[in-house]
Amino acid sequence: MFLGLLLALAAGSLVSMQNIFNTKVNEHTGSWATTTLVLGMGFVASLTIGLLFEGKQMFTLQNMQPWYWISGLIGVGVVICLVQGTKLLGPTYAISIVLTAQLAFALLWDSLGWLGLEQVPFTINKLLGVLVIVGGIVVFKLGGRRESQKSKEASVLGLE
Amino acid sequence: MKGIIFAFMGGACITLQGVANSRISQDIGIWQAATITQFTGFILALAILLFVRDGKSQGFKQVKPLYLIGGAFGAVIIFSEVTAIHQIGVTFTISALLIAQLCLTILIDMNGWFGVVKQKMKLPQFAGIGMMIAGVLILKF
């Protein structure tokens, strides 16, 4: 439980740094050049770490299902949606909606236990907790303009 | 309206990505899942890049090398997120992840690290983070 929490916090910190780095790359290249680089780097890093820890085991894919091969395409869908959403709504509103949707779907997934994940029963507390978090996101994003809002928001635009 | 749908779908896909990676990891292992999903994503992104040619490939040379390797974090991000989802569930994982993400972003902005424009944070940003942490506590009780 504690380890899980720690890893989630580590992942969030890395996402924040990655977003800033990606924005820097994006300024000079463009969103598809950036996305290609980011996923390519992630691929090389995963393969390298995997080979270090698991050696030849890395190439034995047990119970491989055909759809596993194409699930990586979701990442490209993310980029299309974020780029279009930001273009149409501006970064502040777009990112607020993105974060809210992330949480809403997380709750939905836990409650339904789709894709063979362990089902985490839905409770009113869970809904209440998520609503308060979403409220926090709205206050964070829409309450009080910060200086140079634009450049700030660009850094939150993730290209995962 | 179209923008709202795009943004909403974007957020849904980010969560779906974490969930799909968790599922795939159960069968073939975490590093294998991270390698395969990022490889197929890379190939599609490359195909789109060659098709739309929106990028200035010359531009890569103008970027500080450190920033070019940000993508490599993806390996550790996927490993941490998948392990967390298996241990504490999707909702708790995403909540904690978002709080850490926004907290570090605030810290970087306040200090102007990585050459970002230094900014003063105001009360709403701290109140927002406070509400998010309160929400996580409610989740657990």
Short mmCIF file of C-alpha atoms in Angstrom, two decimals:
data_model
loop_
_atom_site.label_atom_id
_atom_site.label_comp_id
_atom_site.label_asym_id
_atom_site.label_seq_id
_atom_site.Cartn_x
_atom_site.Cartn_y
_atom_site.Cartn_z
CA MET A 1 0.00 0.00 0.00
CA PHE A 2 2.75 2.45 1.04
CA LEU A 3 4.97 1.30 -1.83
CA GLY A 4 2.14 1.78 -4.31
CA LEU A 5 1.55 5.33 -3.10
CA LEU A 6 5.27 6.10 -3.29
CA LEU A 7 5.48 4.80 -6.87
CA ALA A 8 2.43 6.81 -7.94
CA LEU A 9 4.04 9.97 -6.51
CA ALA A 10 7.31 9.15 -8.30
CA ALA A 11 5.45 8.65 -11.58
CA GLY A 12 3.65 12.01 -11.18
CA SER A 13 6.93 13.83 -10.52
CA LEU A 14 8.51 12.30 -13.61
CA VAL A 15 5.45 13.18 -15.72
CA SER A 16 5.81 16.80 -14.59
CA MET A 17 9.48 16.92 -15.58
CA GLN A 18 8.85 15.07 -18.82
CA ASN A 19 6.15 17.59 -19.76
CA ILE A 20 8.55 20.49 -19.28
CA PHE A 21 11.30 18.78 -21.28
CA ASN A 22 8.85 17.88 -24.04
CA THR A 23 7.58 21.46 -24.22
CA LYS A 24 11.17 22.62 -24.76
CA VAL A 25 11.58 20.13 -27.61
CA ASN A 26 8.17 21.09 -29.01
CA GLU A 27 9.15 24.79 -29.22
CA HIS A 28 11.87 23.97 -31.72
CA THR A 29 10.42 21.04 -33.67
CA GLY A 30 6.64 20.43 -33.69
CA SER A 31 4.23 18.08 -31.96
CA TRP A 32 4.71 15.00 -34.17
CA ALA A 33 8.49 15.27 -34.22
CA THR A 34 8.35 15.59 -30.42
CA THR A 35 5.96 12.65 -29.99
CA THR A 36 8.09 10.44 -32.23
CA LEU A 37 11.22 11.29 -30.25
CA VAL A 38 9.53 10.82 -26.87
CA LEU A 39 8.08 7.40 -27.70
CA GLY A 40 11.32 6.32 -29.39
CA MET A 41 13.30 7.26 -26.27
CA GLY A 42 10.79 5.48 -24.04
CA PHE A 43 11.05 2.37 -26.21
CA VAL A 44 14.86 2.30 -26.11
CA ALA A 45 14.93 2.93 -22.34
CA SER A 46 12.36 0.19 -21.62
CA LEU A 47 14.17 -2.32 -23.81
CA THR A 48 17.53 -1.50 -22.20
CA ILE A 49 16.27 -1.72 -18.61
CA GLY A 50 14.32 -4.87 -19.44
CA LEU A 51 17.41 -6.55 -20.91
CA LEU A 52 19.50 -5.52 -17.88
CA PHE A 53 17.02 -7.00 -15.40
CA GLU A 54 15.65 -9.96 -17.30
CA GLY A 55 18.17 -10.83 -20.00
CA LYS A 56 16.80 -13.32 -22.54
CA GLN A 57 13.58 -13.59 -20.54
CA MET A 58 12.74 -10.25 -22.12
CA PHE A 59 11.85 -12.03 -25.37
CA THR A 60 9.55 -14.70 -23.98
CA LEU A 61 6.09 -13.22 -24.25
CA GLN A 62 3.68 -15.47 -22.41
CA ASN A 63 -0.04 -15.35 -23.22
CA MET A 64 0.57 -12.61 -25.77
CA GLN A 65 -2.76 -11.40 -27.12
CA PRO A 66 -2.99 -9.76 -30.57
CA TRP A 67 -4.40 -6.49 -29.16
CA TYR A 68 -1.34 -6.01 -26.96
CA TRP A 69 0.59 -5.11 -30.10
CA ILE A 70 -1.67 -2.21 -30.98
CA SER A 71 -2.42 -0.83 -27.53
CA GLY A 72 0.53 1.53 -27.96
CA LEU A 73 -1.60 3.42 -30.47
CA ILE A 74 -3.58 4.85 -27.55
CA GLY A 75 -0.59 7.09 -26.83
CA VAL A 76 -0.89 8.63 -30.28
CA GLY A 77 -4.62 9.20 -29.67
CA VAL A 78 -3.68 11.07 -26.49
CA VAL A 79 -1.46 13.46 -28.44
CA ILE A 80 -4.10 14.15 -31.10
CA CYS A 81 -6.76 14.84 -28.45
CA LEU A 82 -4.51 17.09 -26.34
CA VAL A 83 -3.25 19.10 -29.29
CA GLN A 84 -6.75 19.62 -30.72
CA GLY A 85 -8.36 20.27 -27.33
CA THR A 86 -5.73 22.87 -26.45
CA LYS A 87 -6.06 24.53 -29.83
CA LEU A 88 -9.84 24.84 -29.49
CA LEU A 89 -10.17 25.66 -25.78
CA GLY A 90 -6.86 27.14 -24.75
CA PRO A 91 -4.55 25.35 -22.32
CA THR A 92 -6.25 26.28 -19.03
CA TYR A 93 -9.67 24.83 -19.81
CA ALA A 94 -8.34 21.95 -21.87
CA ILE A 95 -6.00 20.71 -19.13
CA SER A 96 -8.69 21.09 -16.45
CA ILE A 97 -10.97 18.83 -18.49
CA VAL A 98 -8.15 16.38 -19.25
CA LEU A 99 -7.31 15.96 -15.54
CA THR A 100 -10.99 15.62 -14.61
CA ALA A 101 -11.55 12.97 -17.29
CA GLN A 102 -8.47 11.07 -16.08
CA LEU A 103 -9.98 10.79 -12.60
CA ALA A 104 -13.51 10.05 -13.77
CA PHE A 105 -12.28 7.15 -15.90
CA ALA A 106 -10.04 5.89 -13.12
CA LEU A 107 -13.08 5.64 -10.83
CA LEU A 108 -15.14 4.01 -13.57
CA TRP A 109 -12.40 1.45 -14.21
CA ASP A 110 -11.95 0.52 -10.56
CA SER A 111 -15.70 0.16 -10.12
CA LEU A 112 -16.21 -2.03 -13.18
CA GLY A 113 -12.94 -3.98 -13.00
CA TRP A 114 -12.72 -4.17 -16.79
CA LEU A 115 -9.81 -5.83 -18.59
CA GLY A 116 -9.32 -8.31 -15.79
CA LEU A 117 -8.10 -5.78 -13.25
CA GLU A 118 -9.12 -6.35 -9.66
CA GLN A 119 -12.47 -4.70 -9.04
CA VAL A 120 -12.43 -2.03 -6.34
CA PRO A 121 -16.02 -1.61 -5.15
CA PHE A 122 -17.64 1.78 -5.74
CA THR A 123 -18.59 3.71 -2.62
CA ILE A 124 -20.10 7.16 -2.03
CA ASN A 125 -16.82 8.12 -0.31
CA LYS A 126 -14.94 7.38 -3.52
CA LEU A 127 -17.25 9.59 -5.54
CA LEU A 128 -17.04 12.34 -2.92
CA GLY A 129 -13.23 12.10 -2.84
CA VAL A 130 -12.99 12.36 -6.63
CA LEU A 131 -15.40 15.33 -6.68
CA VAL A 132 -13.29 17.18 -4.08
CA ILE A 133 -10.14 16.46 -6.11
CA VAL A 134 -11.84 17.74 -9.27
CA GLY A 135 -12.88 20.84 -7.29
CA GLY A 136 -9.22 21.26 -6.35
CA ILE A 137 -8.20 21.04 -10.02
CA VAL A 138 -10.76 23.69 -10.98
CA VAL A 139 -9.58 26.04 -8.19
CA PHE A 140 -5.96 25.41 -9.15
CA LYS A 141 -6.48 26.03 -12.85
CA LEU A 142 -9.21 28.64 -13.03
CA GLY A 143 -8.86 30.50 -9.74
CA GLY A 144 -6.70 33.60 -10.04
CA ARG A 145 -4.59 34.15 -13.08
CA ARG A 146 -0.91 33.77 -12.63
CA GLU A 147 1.58 35.92 -14.47
CA SER A 148 2.59 34.63 -17.88
CA GLN A 149 -0.25 32.15 -17.76
CA LYS A 150 0.38 30.95 -21.27
CA SER A 151 3.89 29.64 -20.91
CA LYS A 152 2.94 28.07 -17.60
CA GLU A 153 0.07 26.15 -19.08
CA ALA A 154 2.11 24.93 -22.00
CA SER A 155 4.35 23.17 -19.52
CA VAL A 156 1.46 21.18 -18.15
CA LEU A 157 0.49 19.94 -21.60
CA GLY A 158 1.73 16.39 -21.50
CA LEU A 159 2.88 14.45 -24.48
CA GLU A 160 2.98 11.08 -22.79
CA MET B 1 -18.06 21.66 -27.76
CA LYS B 2 -15.63 19.86 -30.07
CA GLY B 3 -12.76 21.06 -27.90
CA ILE B 4 -14.42 19.69 -24.77
CA ILE B 5 -14.85 16.28 -26.41
CA PHE B 6 -11.20 16.20 -27.52
CA ALA B 7 -9.96 17.19 -24.06
CA PHE B 8 -12.26 14.66 -22.36
CA MET B 9 -11.20 11.86 -24.71
CA GLY B 10 -7.57 12.82 -24.15
CA GLY B 11 -7.92 12.39 -20.39
CA ALA B 12 -9.84 9.14 -20.84
CA CYS B 13 -7.07 7.80 -23.10
CA ILE B 14 -4.34 8.69 -20.58
CA THR B 15 -6.09 6.60 -17.93
CA LEU B 16 -6.88 3.85 -20.45
CA GLN B 17 -3.19 3.71 -21.32
CA GLY B 18 -2.28 3.04 -17.68
CA VAL B 19 -5.00 0.42 -17.34
CA ALA B 20 -4.06 -1.33 -20.60
CA ASN B 21 -0.40 -1.40 -19.56
CA SER B 22 -1.39 -2.98 -16.24
CA ARG B 23 -3.42 -5.64 -18.00
CA ILE B 24 -0.69 -6.44 -20.52
CA SER B 25 1.97 -6.53 -17.78
CA GLN B 26 0.06 -9.29 -16.00
CA ASP B 27 0.67 -11.55 -19.00
CA ILE B 28 4.00 -10.62 -20.55
CA GLY B 29 5.77 -8.57 -17.82
CA ILE B 30 6.11 -4.85 -17.18
CA TRP B 31 9.27 -4.10 -19.18
CA GLN B 32 7.97 -6.14 -22.09
CA ALA B 33 4.68 -4.22 -22.01
CA ALA B 34 6.48 -0.86 -21.83
CA THR B 35 8.75 -1.83 -24.72
CA ILE B 36 6.02 -3.09 -27.03
CA THR B 37 3.46 -0.32 -26.44
CA GLN B 38 6.01 2.46 -26.87
CA PHE B 39 7.43 0.76 -29.95
CA THR B 40 4.06 0.60 -31.76
CA GLY B 41 3.30 4.17 -30.66
CA PHE B 42 6.70 5.26 -31.99
CA ILE B 43 6.10 3.62 -35.39
CA LEU B 44 2.68 5.27 -35.80
CA ALA B 45 3.95 8.68 -34.67
CA LEU B 46 6.86 8.37 -37.12
CA ALA B 47 4.46 7.48 -39.95
CA ILE B 48 2.30 10.51 -39.13
CA LEU B 49 5.38 12.73 -38.90
CA LEU B 50 6.54 11.62 -42.36
CA PHE B 51 3.02 12.25 -43.68
CA VAL B 52 2.30 15.68 -42.17
CA ARG B 53 5.92 16.88 -42.01
CA ASP B 54 5.03 19.50 -39.41
CA GLY B 55 8.43 19.30 -37.81
CA LYS B 56 11.65 21.12 -38.50
CA SER B 57 14.10 18.28 -38.01
CA GLN B 58 16.83 20.92 -37.87
CA GLY B 59 15.16 22.08 -34.66
CA PHE B 60 16.46 19.14 -32.62
CA LYS B 61 19.94 20.63 -32.77
CA GLN B 62 18.74 23.75 -31.01
CA VAL B 63 17.39 21.83 -28.02
CA LYS B 64 19.58 21.22 -24.97
CA PRO B 65 20.54 17.49 -25.05
CA LEU B 66 19.11 16.95 -21.55
CA TYR B 67 15.62 17.85 -22.77
CA LEU B 68 15.84 15.40 -25.68
CA ILE B 69 16.04 12.40 -23.35
CA GLY B 70 12.87 13.27 -21.39
CA GLY B 71 11.12 10.49 -23.27
CA ALA B 72 13.31 7.92 -21.53
CA PHE B 73 11.45 8.74 -18.29
CA GLY B 74 8.53 6.96 -19.94
CA ALA B 75 10.06 3.60 -19.00
CA VAL B 76 10.15 4.42 -15.29
CA ILE B 77 6.77 6.18 -15.43
CA ILE B 78 5.09 3.09 -16.90
CA PHE B 79 6.84 0.78 -14.41
CA SER B 80 5.80 2.90 -11.42
CA GLU B 81 2.25 3.50 -12.60
CA VAL B 82 1.58 -0.15 -13.43
CA THR B 83 3.00 -1.37 -10.11
CA ALA B 84 0.98 1.25 -8.23
CA ILE B 85 -2.25 0.30 -10.05
CA HIS B 86 -1.73 -3.34 -9.11
CA GLN B 87 -1.19 -2.41 -5.47
CA ILE B 88 -3.62 0.43 -4.74
CA GLY B 89 -6.07 0.52 -7.66
CA VAL B 90 -6.57 2.97 -10.53
CA THR B 91 -8.37 5.82 -8.69
CA PHE B 92 -5.86 6.15 -5.86
CA THR B 93 -2.92 5.83 -8.27
CA ILE B 94 -4.15 8.53 -10.66
CA SER B 95 -5.07 10.86 -7.76
CA ALA B 96 -1.64 10.60 -6.12
CA LEU B 97 0.06 10.87 -9.51
CA LEU B 98 -1.77 14.10 -10.38
CA ILE B 99 -1.01 15.68 -7.00
CA ALA B 100 2.71 14.93 -7.32
CA GLN B 101 2.64 16.20 -10.89
CA LEU B 102 1.03 19.55 -9.99
CA CYS B 103 3.16 20.00 -6.84
CA LEU B 104 6.41 19.55 -8.72
CA THR B 105 5.19 21.81 -11.54
CA ILE B 106 4.50 24.54 -8.96
CA LEU B 107 7.94 24.04 -7.41
CA ILE B 108 9.66 24.25 -10.81
CA ASP B 109 7.69 27.38 -11.74
CA MET B 110 8.38 29.13 -8.43
CA ASN B 111 12.11 28.48 -8.69
CA GLY B 112 12.43 28.86 -12.44
CA TRP B 113 14.20 25.51 -12.77
CA PHE B 114 15.00 24.08 -16.23
CA GLY B 115 14.90 27.60 -17.64
CA VAL B 116 11.14 28.07 -17.24
CA VAL B 117 9.84 31.59 -16.60
CA LYS B 118 9.80 32.18 -12.84
CA GLN B 119 6.31 32.73 -11.49
CA LYS B 120 4.73 33.64 -8.22
CA MET B 121 2.05 31.22 -7.13
CA LYS B 122 -1.08 32.63 -5.63
CA LEU B 123 -3.49 31.37 -3.02
CA PRO B 124 -5.78 29.50 -5.48
CA GLN B 125 -2.94 27.20 -6.55
CA PHE B 126 -2.17 26.22 -2.96
CA ALA B 127 -5.85 25.94 -2.06
CA GLY B 128 -6.36 23.72 -5.11
CA ILE B 129 -3.55 21.36 -4.08
CA GLY B 130 -4.93 21.33 -0.52
CA MET B 131 -8.37 20.33 -1.82
CA MET B 132 -6.84 17.57 -3.94
CA ILE B 133 -5.01 16.11 -0.93
CA ALA B 134 -8.21 16.34 1.15
CA GLY B 135 -10.00 14.49 -1.65
CA VAL B 136 -7.45 11.67 -1.54
CA LEU B 137 -7.93 11.36 2.22
CA ILE B 138 -11.70 11.11 1.68
CA LEU B 139 -11.05 8.38 -0.93
CA LYS B 140 -9.32 6.29 1.71
CA PHE B 141 -11.97 6.54 4.43
#
